[in-house]
XYZ file of C-alpha atoms in Angstrom:
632
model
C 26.982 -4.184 34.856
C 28.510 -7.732 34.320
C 28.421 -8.645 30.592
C 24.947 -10.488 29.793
C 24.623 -12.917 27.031
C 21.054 -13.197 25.121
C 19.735 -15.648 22.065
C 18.205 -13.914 18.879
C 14.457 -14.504 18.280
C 13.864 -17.307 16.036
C 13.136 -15.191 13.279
C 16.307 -12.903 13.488
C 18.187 -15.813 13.870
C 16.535 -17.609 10.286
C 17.182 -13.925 8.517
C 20.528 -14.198 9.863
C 21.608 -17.536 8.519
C 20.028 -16.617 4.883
C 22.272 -13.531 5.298
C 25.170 -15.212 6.196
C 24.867 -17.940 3.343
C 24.939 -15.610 0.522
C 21.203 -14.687 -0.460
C 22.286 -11.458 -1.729
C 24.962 -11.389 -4.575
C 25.427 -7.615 -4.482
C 26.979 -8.179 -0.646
C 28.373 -3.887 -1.603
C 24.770 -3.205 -0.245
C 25.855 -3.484 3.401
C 27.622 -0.720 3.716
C 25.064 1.362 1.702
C 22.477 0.340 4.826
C 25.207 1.278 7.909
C 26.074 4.605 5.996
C 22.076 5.159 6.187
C 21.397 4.203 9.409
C 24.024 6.614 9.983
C 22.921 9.333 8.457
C 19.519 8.895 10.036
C 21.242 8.857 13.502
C 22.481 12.249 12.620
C 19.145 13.734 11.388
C 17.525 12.776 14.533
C 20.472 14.096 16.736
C 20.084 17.459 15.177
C 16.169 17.744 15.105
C 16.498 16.637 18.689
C 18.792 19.941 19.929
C 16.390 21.691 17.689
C 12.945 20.852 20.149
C 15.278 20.509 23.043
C 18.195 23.087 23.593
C 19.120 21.786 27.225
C 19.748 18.254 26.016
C 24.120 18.142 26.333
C 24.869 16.931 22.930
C 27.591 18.189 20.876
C 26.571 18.962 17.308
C 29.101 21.182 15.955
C 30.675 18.913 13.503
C 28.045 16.220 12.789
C 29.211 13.426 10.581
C 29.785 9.989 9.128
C 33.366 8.569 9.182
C 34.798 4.978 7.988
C 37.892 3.436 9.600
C 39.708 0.909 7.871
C 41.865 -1.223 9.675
C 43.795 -3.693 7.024
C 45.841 -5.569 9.984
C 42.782 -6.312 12.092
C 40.833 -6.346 8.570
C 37.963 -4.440 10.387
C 36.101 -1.949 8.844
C 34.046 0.716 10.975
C 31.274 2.750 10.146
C 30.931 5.561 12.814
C 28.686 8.312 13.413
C 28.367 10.912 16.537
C 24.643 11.200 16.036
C 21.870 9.989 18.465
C 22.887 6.623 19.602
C 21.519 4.225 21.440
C 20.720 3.307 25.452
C 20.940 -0.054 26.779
C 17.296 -0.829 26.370
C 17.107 0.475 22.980
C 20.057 -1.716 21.645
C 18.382 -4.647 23.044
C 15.025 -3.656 21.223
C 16.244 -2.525 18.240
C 19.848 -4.390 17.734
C 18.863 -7.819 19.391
C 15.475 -8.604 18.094
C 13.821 -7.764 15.293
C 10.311 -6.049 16.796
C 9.235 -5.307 12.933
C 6.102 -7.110 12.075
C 7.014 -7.709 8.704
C 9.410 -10.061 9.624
C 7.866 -13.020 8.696
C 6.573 -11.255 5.495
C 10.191 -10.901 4.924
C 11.059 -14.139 5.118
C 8.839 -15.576 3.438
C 9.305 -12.903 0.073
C 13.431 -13.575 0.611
C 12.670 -17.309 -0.002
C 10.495 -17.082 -2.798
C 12.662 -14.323 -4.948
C 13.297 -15.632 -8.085
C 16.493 -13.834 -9.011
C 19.174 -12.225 -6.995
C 18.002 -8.873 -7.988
C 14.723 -9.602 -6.288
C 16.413 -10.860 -3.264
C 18.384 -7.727 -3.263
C 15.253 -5.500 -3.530
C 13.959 -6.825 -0.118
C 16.958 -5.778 1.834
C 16.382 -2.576 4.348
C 12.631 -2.675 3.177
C 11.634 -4.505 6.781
C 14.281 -2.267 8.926
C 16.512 -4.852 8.730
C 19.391 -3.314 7.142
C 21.657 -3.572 10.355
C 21.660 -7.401 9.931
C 23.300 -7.187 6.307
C 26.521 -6.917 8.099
C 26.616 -10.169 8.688
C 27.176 -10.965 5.065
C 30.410 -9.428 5.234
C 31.719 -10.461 8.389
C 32.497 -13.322 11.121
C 31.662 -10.953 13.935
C 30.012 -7.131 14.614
C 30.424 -5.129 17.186
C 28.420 -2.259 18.244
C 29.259 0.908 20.366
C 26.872 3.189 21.402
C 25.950 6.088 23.675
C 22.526 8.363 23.403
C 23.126 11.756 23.503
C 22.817 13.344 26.804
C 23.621 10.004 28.704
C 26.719 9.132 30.422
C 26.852 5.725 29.842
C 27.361 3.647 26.559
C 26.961 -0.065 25.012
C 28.741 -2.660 23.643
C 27.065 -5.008 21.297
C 28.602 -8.352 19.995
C 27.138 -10.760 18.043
C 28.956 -13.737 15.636
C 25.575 -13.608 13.600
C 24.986 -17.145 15.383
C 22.501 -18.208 17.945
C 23.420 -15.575 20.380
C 24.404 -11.982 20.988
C 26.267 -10.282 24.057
C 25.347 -6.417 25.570
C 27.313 -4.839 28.335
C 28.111 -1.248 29.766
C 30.652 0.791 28.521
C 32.198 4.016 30.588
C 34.298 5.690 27.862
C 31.934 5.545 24.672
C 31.776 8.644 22.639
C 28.078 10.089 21.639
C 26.805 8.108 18.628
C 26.971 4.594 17.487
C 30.292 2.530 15.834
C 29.718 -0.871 13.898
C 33.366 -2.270 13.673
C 33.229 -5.513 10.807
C 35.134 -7.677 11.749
C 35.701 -9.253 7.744
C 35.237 -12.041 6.222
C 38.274 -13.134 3.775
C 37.778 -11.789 0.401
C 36.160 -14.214 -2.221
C 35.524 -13.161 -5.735
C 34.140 -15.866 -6.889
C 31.079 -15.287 -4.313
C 31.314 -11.647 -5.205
C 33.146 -10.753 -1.784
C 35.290 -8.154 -2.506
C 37.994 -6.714 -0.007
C 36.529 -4.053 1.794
C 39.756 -3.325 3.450
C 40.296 -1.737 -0.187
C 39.772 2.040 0.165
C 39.257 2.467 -3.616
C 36.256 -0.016 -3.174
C 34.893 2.307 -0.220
C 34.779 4.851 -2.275
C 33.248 3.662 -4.991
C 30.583 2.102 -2.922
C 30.049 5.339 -1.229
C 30.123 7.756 -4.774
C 27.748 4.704 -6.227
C 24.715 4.704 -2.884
C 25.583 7.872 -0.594
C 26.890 10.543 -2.768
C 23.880 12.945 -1.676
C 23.883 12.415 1.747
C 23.471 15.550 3.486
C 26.617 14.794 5.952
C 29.870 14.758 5.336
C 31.194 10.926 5.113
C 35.065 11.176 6.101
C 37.484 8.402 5.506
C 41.301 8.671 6.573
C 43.445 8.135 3.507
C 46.297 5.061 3.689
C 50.089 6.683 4.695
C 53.026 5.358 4.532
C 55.886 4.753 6.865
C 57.718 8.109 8.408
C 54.363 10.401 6.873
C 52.288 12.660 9.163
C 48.329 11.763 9.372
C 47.036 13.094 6.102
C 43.560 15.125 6.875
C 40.284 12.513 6.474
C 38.974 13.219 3.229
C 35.353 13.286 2.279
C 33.611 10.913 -0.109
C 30.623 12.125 -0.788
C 29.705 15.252 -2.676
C 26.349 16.273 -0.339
C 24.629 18.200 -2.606
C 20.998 18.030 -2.470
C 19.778 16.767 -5.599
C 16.397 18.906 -5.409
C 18.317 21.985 -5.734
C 20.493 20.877 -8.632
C 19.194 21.178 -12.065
C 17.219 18.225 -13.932
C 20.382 18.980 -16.580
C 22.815 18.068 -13.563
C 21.621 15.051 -11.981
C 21.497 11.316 -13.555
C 18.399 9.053 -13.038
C 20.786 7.019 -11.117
C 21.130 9.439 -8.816
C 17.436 10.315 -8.393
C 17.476 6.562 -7.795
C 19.639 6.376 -5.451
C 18.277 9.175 -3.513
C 14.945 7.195 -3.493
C 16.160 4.234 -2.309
C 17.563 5.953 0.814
C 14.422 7.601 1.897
C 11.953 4.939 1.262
C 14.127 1.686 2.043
C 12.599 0.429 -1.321
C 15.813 -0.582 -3.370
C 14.222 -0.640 -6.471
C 13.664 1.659 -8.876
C 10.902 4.080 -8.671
C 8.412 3.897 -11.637
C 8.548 7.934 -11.782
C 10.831 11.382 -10.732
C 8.337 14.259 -9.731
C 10.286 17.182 -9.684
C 8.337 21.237 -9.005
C 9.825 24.622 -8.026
C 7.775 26.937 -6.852
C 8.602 30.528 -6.575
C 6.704 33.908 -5.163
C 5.636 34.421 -2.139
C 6.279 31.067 -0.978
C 9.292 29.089 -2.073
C 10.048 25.815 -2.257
C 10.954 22.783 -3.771
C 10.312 19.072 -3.940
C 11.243 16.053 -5.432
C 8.670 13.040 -5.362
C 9.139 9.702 -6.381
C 6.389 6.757 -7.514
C 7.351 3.811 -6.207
C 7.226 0.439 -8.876
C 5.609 -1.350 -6.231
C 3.267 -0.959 -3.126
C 5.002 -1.477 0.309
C 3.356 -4.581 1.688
C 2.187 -2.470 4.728
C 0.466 -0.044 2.479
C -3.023 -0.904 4.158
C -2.008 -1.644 8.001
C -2.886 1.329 10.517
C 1.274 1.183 11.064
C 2.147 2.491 7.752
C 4.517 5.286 7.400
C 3.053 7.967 5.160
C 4.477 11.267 4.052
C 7.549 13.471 2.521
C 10.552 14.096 4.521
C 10.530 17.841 5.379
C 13.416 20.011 5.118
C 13.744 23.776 5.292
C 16.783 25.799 3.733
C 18.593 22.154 3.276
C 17.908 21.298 7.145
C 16.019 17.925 7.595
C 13.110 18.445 10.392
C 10.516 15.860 9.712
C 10.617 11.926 8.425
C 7.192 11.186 7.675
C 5.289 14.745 7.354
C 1.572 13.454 6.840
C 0.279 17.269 6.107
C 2.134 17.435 2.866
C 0.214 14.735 0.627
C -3.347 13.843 1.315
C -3.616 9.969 2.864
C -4.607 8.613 -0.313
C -1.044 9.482 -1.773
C 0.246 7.886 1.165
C 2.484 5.840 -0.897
C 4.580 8.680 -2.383
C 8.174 9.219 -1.121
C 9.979 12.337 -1.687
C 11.324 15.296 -0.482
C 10.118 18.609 0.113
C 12.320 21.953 1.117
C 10.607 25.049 1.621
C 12.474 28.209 2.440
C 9.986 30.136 5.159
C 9.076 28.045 7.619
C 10.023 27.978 11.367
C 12.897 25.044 12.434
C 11.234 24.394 15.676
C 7.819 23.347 13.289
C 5.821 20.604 15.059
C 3.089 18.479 13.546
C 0.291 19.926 15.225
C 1.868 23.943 13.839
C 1.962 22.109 10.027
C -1.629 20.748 10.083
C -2.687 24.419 10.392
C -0.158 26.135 8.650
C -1.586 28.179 5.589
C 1.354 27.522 3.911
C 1.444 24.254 4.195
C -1.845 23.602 2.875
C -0.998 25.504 -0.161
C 2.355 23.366 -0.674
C -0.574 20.201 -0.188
C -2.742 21.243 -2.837
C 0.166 22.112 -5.258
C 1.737 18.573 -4.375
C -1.119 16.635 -4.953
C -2.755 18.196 -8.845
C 1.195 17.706 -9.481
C 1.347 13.655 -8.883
C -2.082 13.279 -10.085
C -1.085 15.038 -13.446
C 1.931 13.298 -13.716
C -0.158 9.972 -13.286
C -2.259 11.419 -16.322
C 1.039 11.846 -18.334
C 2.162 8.201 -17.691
C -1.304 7.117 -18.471
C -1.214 9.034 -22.029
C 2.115 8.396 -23.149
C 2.879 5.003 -21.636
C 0.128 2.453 -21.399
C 2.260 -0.153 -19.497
C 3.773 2.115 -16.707
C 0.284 2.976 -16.028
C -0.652 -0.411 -15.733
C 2.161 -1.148 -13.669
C 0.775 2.258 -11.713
C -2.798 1.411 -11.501
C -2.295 -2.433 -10.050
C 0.054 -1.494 -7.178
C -1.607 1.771 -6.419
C -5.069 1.794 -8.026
C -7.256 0.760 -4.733
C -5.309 3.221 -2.734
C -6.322 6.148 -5.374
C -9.756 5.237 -4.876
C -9.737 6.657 -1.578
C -9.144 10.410 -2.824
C -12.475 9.896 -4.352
C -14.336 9.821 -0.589
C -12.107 12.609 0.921
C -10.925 15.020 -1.709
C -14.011 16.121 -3.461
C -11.563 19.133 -5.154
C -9.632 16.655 -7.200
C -12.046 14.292 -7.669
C -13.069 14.940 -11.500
C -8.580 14.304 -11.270
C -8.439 11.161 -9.733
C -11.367 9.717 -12.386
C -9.604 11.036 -15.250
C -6.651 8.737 -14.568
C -8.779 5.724 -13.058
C -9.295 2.592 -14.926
C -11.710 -0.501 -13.771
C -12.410 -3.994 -14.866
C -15.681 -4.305 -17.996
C -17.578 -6.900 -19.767
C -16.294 -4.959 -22.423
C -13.184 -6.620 -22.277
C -11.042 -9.461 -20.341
C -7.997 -8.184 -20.051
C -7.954 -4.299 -21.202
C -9.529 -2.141 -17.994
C -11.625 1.076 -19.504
C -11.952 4.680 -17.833
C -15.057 6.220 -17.596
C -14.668 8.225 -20.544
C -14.128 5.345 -22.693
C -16.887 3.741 -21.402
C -19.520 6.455 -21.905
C -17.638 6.899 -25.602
C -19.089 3.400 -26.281
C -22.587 3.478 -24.623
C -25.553 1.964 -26.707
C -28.000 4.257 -27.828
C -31.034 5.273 -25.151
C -28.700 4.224 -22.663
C -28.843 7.060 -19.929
C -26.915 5.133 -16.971
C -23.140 4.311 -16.191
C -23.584 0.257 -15.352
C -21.737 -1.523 -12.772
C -21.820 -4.224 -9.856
C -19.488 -4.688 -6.943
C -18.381 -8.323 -5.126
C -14.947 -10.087 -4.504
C -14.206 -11.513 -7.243
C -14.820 -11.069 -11.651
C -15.433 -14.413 -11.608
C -18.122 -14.428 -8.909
C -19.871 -10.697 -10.142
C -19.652 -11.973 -13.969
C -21.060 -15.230 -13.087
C -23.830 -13.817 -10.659
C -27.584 -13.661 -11.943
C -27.964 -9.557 -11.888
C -26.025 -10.024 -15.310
C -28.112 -11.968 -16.998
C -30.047 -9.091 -18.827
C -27.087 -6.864 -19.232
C -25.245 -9.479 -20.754
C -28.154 -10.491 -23.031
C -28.507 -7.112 -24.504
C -24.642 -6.441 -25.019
C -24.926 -3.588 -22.333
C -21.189 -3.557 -21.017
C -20.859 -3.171 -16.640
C -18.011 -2.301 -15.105
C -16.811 -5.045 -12.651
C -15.529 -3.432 -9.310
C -13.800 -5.737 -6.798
C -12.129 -3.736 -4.716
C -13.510 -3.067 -1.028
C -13.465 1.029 -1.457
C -15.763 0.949 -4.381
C -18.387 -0.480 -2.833
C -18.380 3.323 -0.832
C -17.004 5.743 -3.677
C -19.598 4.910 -6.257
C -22.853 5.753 -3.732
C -20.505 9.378 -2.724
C -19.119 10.181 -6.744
C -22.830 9.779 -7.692
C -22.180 10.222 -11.504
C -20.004 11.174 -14.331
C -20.393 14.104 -16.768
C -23.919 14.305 -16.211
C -24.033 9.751 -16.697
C -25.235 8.742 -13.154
C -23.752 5.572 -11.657
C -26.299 2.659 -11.015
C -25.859 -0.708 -9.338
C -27.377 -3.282 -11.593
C -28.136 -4.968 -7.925
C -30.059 -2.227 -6.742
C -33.293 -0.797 -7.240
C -35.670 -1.276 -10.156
C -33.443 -2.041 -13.580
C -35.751 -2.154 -16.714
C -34.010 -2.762 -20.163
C -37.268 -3.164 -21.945
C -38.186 0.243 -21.259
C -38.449 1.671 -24.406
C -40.506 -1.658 -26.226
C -37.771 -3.542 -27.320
C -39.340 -7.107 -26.003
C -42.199 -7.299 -24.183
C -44.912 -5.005 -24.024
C -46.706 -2.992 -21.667
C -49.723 -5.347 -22.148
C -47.574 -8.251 -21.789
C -46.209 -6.950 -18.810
C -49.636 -5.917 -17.243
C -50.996 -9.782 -17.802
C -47.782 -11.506 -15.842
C -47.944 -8.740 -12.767
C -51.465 -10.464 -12.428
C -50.929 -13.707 -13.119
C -48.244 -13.894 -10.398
C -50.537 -11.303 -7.775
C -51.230 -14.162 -5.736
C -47.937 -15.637 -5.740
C -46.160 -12.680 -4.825
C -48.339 -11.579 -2.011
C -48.143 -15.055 -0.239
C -44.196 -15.478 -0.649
C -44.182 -11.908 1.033
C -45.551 -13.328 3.766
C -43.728 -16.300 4.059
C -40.619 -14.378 3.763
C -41.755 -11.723 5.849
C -38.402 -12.194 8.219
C -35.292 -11.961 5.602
C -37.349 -9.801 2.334
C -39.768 -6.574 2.233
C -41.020 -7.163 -1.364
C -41.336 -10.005 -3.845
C -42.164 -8.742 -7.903
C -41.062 -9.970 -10.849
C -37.868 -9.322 -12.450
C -36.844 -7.282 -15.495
C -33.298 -8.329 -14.911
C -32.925 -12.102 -15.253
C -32.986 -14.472 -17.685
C -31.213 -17.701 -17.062
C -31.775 -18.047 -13.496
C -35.217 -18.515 -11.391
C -34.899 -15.953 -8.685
C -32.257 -12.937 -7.199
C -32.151 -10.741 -4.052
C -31.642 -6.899 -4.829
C -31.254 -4.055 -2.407
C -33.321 -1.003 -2.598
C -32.100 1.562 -4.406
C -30.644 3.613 -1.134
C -29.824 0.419 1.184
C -26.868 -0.176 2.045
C -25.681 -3.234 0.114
C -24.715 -6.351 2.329
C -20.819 -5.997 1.495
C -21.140 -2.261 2.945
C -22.872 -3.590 5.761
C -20.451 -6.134 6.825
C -17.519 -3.552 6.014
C -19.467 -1.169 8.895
C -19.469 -3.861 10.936
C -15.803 -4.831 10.590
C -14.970 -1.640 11.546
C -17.220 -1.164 14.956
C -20.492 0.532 13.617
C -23.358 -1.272 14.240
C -25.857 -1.128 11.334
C -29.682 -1.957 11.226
C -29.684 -5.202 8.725
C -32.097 -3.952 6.013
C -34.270 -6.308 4.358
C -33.659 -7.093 0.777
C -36.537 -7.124 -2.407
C -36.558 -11.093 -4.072
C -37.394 -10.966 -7.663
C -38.326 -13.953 -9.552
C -38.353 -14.440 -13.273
C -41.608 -15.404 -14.846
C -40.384 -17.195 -17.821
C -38.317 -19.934 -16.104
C -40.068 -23.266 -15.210
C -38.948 -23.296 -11.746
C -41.425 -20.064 -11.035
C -44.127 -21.126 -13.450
C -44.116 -24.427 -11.081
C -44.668 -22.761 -8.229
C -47.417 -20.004 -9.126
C -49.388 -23.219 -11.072
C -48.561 -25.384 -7.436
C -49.544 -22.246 -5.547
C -52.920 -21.861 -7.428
C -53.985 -25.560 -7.359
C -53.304 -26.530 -3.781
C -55.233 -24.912 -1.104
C -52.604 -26.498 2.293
C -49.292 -24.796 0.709
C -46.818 -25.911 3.644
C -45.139 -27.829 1.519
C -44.921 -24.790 -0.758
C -43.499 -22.511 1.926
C -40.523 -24.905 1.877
C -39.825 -24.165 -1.727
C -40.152 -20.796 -1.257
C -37.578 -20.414 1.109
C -35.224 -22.733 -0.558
C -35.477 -20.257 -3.522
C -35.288 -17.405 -1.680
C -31.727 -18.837 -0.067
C -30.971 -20.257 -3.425
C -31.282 -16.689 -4.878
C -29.009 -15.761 -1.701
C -26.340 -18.230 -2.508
C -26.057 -16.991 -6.279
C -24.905 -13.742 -5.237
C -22.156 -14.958 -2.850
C -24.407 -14.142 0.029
C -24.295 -17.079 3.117
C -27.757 -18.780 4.175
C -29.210 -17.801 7.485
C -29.619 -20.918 8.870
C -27.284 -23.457 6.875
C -28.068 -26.418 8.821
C -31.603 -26.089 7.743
C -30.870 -25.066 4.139
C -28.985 -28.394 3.988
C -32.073 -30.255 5.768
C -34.532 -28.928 3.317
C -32.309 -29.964 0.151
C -31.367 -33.432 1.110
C -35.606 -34.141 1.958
C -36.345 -32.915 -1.571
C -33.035 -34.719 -3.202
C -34.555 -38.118 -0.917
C -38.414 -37.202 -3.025
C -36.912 -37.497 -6.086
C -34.990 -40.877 -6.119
């Protein structure tokens, strides 16, 4: 096949140019990304011959080796793992098919510092591309295992790239650099240098699990000295805590979740008995920006007796941890596993259960000793968490013990639950709280009123999931959890205000009034009474106390289940004017059809005040400007 020349997508090309022009200052990263690409390549090579022992692969020495060329001033980074076929370099090499693309774009522009620039690299699959930084031209050499036939890949990091077929390419992939002259001054070092190889190498890939070979210099008349390895490929999880820097743990995280920062914790457990194994989970400092997309990668890689079989192994962490990284070696379990055999493997469950009281009691430490970690925790990670408390009823009591939520106690400081209850007026019997999209919108919004009258503190929950996990957690040590928009609130209860008399005489002043409004409203309410709960504002719309609220309802929706639209209760408050006006209009005029107007415009304005959208806005607008018109 003749060699065929094709342009980059727009959006490799931009990521190319900002690579090219210096974004990142650390430009040792590059070879940090090749060397893992690499060592991926090899992983999947290997767990490949495992599930298929016909495919014609060779992996008796599996490996990583670098090639320095000072005369040429190339630099090759070589592996004899997978590779590639035609098609698949043109998918994965020539265009970037990751939807985060533009994401990535747009976060590389808006960095602040170089170290957050740097963080972004490899954490869009785009590590490939940071050759470019380092040199005018790369070429790419590549054959997939158990093909005859290999690819060339050349690109100038410009506009375009070139792909051909290649007869004599060994299995695996090359990347020859063709370098860029050094410049300190732009932090360019020469990576001809083979004292700089190796320190990048000891510095990102020391605990690779393959062996990273690199031919030493030799000088005129010697013999070819043996290639030396760099790395020391010991796996970090079954080294002592005593033997291992955080750096290292670092490091080691940054190569299995393509993060490049820091993790905000180091998980490490050994179990021994019956069933060994070991793992070593990391936090992350900041949620992946796919955390929530049905493409996200969840799950621990798996290995067993130091052989990697599984990337992403979903059965070892519930989906609500989804955004732990780690890894987990276990000493008894078969090498040919699939993910079907795991999600029914007894073992496996029991490594699930340990796993997951572990990072949920480690989340407890952070919260107790270190008040700013768990913040740092709880806003990256805190809606996520929810989730556990739908589908894991068993560490439920867990996952409230280290949750935290917006209060009126407070503007800034969230509370747990057991705070909350610690500070709970006396006679109070209920755990307070109302859902919607914003504080602003749920402090502001007329269900308050009362509750903020009478100091009662609410907890303010904004996040999609609670609308579901507060109807299925039900209550807390014995406290049950009530919507302050739902049902039948009364804070005079106990005779604080008004009395029962008092009470008694405005349910039948207003009879009439009620009972007419109900059937005016007949289409959009199922009950008009007067309200315990307001203060400031005329009217509000509640849901019964086992509706489904209107957020829920649209969230069904959203998500293909069709839901009956339940009607909604309309309480007014007697003491404002507004009401009094229209039960003293409703008693003196016998044609009310000017009256039905203002009912309905209260009954949307009530709608409106709660976030809620009117049924018919056109007319809502209609009926306002005619009164507004009255009035002038």
């Amino acid at each position: 096949m003749p060699t065929e020349t094709f342009e980059f997508q727009v959006e490799a090309r931009q990521l190319l140019q900002l690579m090219i022009h210096s974004v990142y200052s650390n430009k040792d990263v590059f070879l940090r990304e090749l060397v893992s690409n690499a060592s991926d390549a090899l992983d999947k090579l290997r767990l490949e011959k495992l599930r298929d022992d016909t495919l014609d692969a060779d992996v008796s020495d599996l490996r990583i080796e670098l090639d320095i060329d000072k005369d040429a001033r190339t630099l090759t980074v070589r592996d004899n793992g997978i590779g590639m076929s035609y098609d698949e370099v043109g998918q994965l090499i020539g265009t970037i098919a990751n939807s985060g693309t533009a994401s990535f774009l747009k976060e590389l522009r808006e960095a602040k510092d170089a170290a957050g620039a740097e963080g972004l690299i490899g954490q869009f699959g785009v590590g490939f591309y940071s050759g470019f930084m380092v040199a005018d031209e790369v070429t790419l050499v590549t054959r997939r295992a158990g093909e005859s036939q290999g690819t060339r890949w050349t690109s100038r990091g410009e506009a375009t790239y070139t792909l051909e077929t290649v007869d004599d390419a060994p299995q695996g992939t090359s990347v020859t650099l063709h370098l860029k002259p050094a410049d300190p001054e732009n932090q360019l070092h020469d990576y001809t240098s083979p004292w700089k190889i190796r320190e990048i190498v000891k510095r990102y890939s020391d605990f690779i699990t393959w062996p990273i070979r690199m031919v030493p210099e030799t000088g005129e008349g010697d013999s070819a000295p043996e290639a030396e390895t760099l790395n020391s490929m010991k796996a970090l999880w079954a080294r002592s805590r005593e033997e291992v820097s955080d750096d290292e743990y670092h490091e080691l995280y940054k190569h299995i979740s393509h993060d490049w920062r820091d993790p905000l914790e180091t998980i490490r457990l050994q179990a021994e008995g019956t069933f060994e194994y070991q793992a070593l989970l990391f936090v992350p400092a900041h949620a992946p920006h796919d955390l929530f997309t049905r493409d996200f990668k969840r799950g621990v890689q798996l290995y067993v007796k130091r052989v990697f079989i599984m990337e992403d192994c979903e059965a070892l962490l519930p989906p609500y941890l989804r955004f732990v990284k780690g890894v987990v070696d276990a000493a008894d379990l078969s090498l040919n596993v699939s993910r079907e055999i795991l999600q029914q493997d007894r073992h496996i469950r029991m490594m699930q259960r340990r796993l997951t009281k572990k990072v949920l009691s480690t989340v407890k430490e952070i919260m107790t000793k270190d008040a700013d970690r768990y913040a740092t925790f709880w806003r990256e990670f805190g809606t996520v968490l929810k989730e556990g408390l739908l589908t894991d009823s068993e560490n439920r009591d867990a996952i409230l013990a280290v949750a935290s939520f917006a209060t009126t106690h407070s503007e800034d400081e969230p509370t747990t639950l057991k705070q909350y209850v610690e500070r709970m007026k006396d006679g109070q019997e209920d755990i307070y709280y109302i859902t919607g999209e914003s504080r602003q919108s749920i402090e502001n919004s007329p269900h308050m009123e009362a509750f903020r009258d009478k100091g009662i503190e609410v907890l303010l929950l904004t996040d999609p999931v609670d609308e579901v996990w507060v109807d299925a957690v039900g209550e807390y040590e014995g406290k049950k959890l009530r919507s302050v928009a739902k049902g039948e609130i009364d804070l005079d209860a106990k005779g604080e205000d008004k009395g029962d008399g008092e009470r008694e005489k405005q349910t039948e002043e207003y009879a009439g009034l009620l009972g007419w409004m109900r059937e005016q409203l007949d289409e959009d309410i199922k009950e008009v009474r007067l309200s315990t709960r307001l203060t400031v504002s005329p009217a509000c719309v509640v849901s019964d106390a086992h509706d489904l609220t209107p957020a829920l309802e649209n969230m069904y929706r959203a998500m293909g289940q069709e839901v009956p639209r339940a009607k909604r209760i309309l309480e007014l408050n007697p003491d404002h004017l507004l009401v009094k006006g229209l039960n003293q209009a409703y008693k003196e005029n016998a044609d009310r059809s000017g009256l039905a107007e203002s009912a309905e415009l209260l009954h949307t304005l009530a709608v409106l005040a709660e976030g809620g959208q009117p049924k018919d806005p056109a007319r809502f607008v209609k009926l306002v400007a005619d009164r507004l018109e009255r009035t002038l």
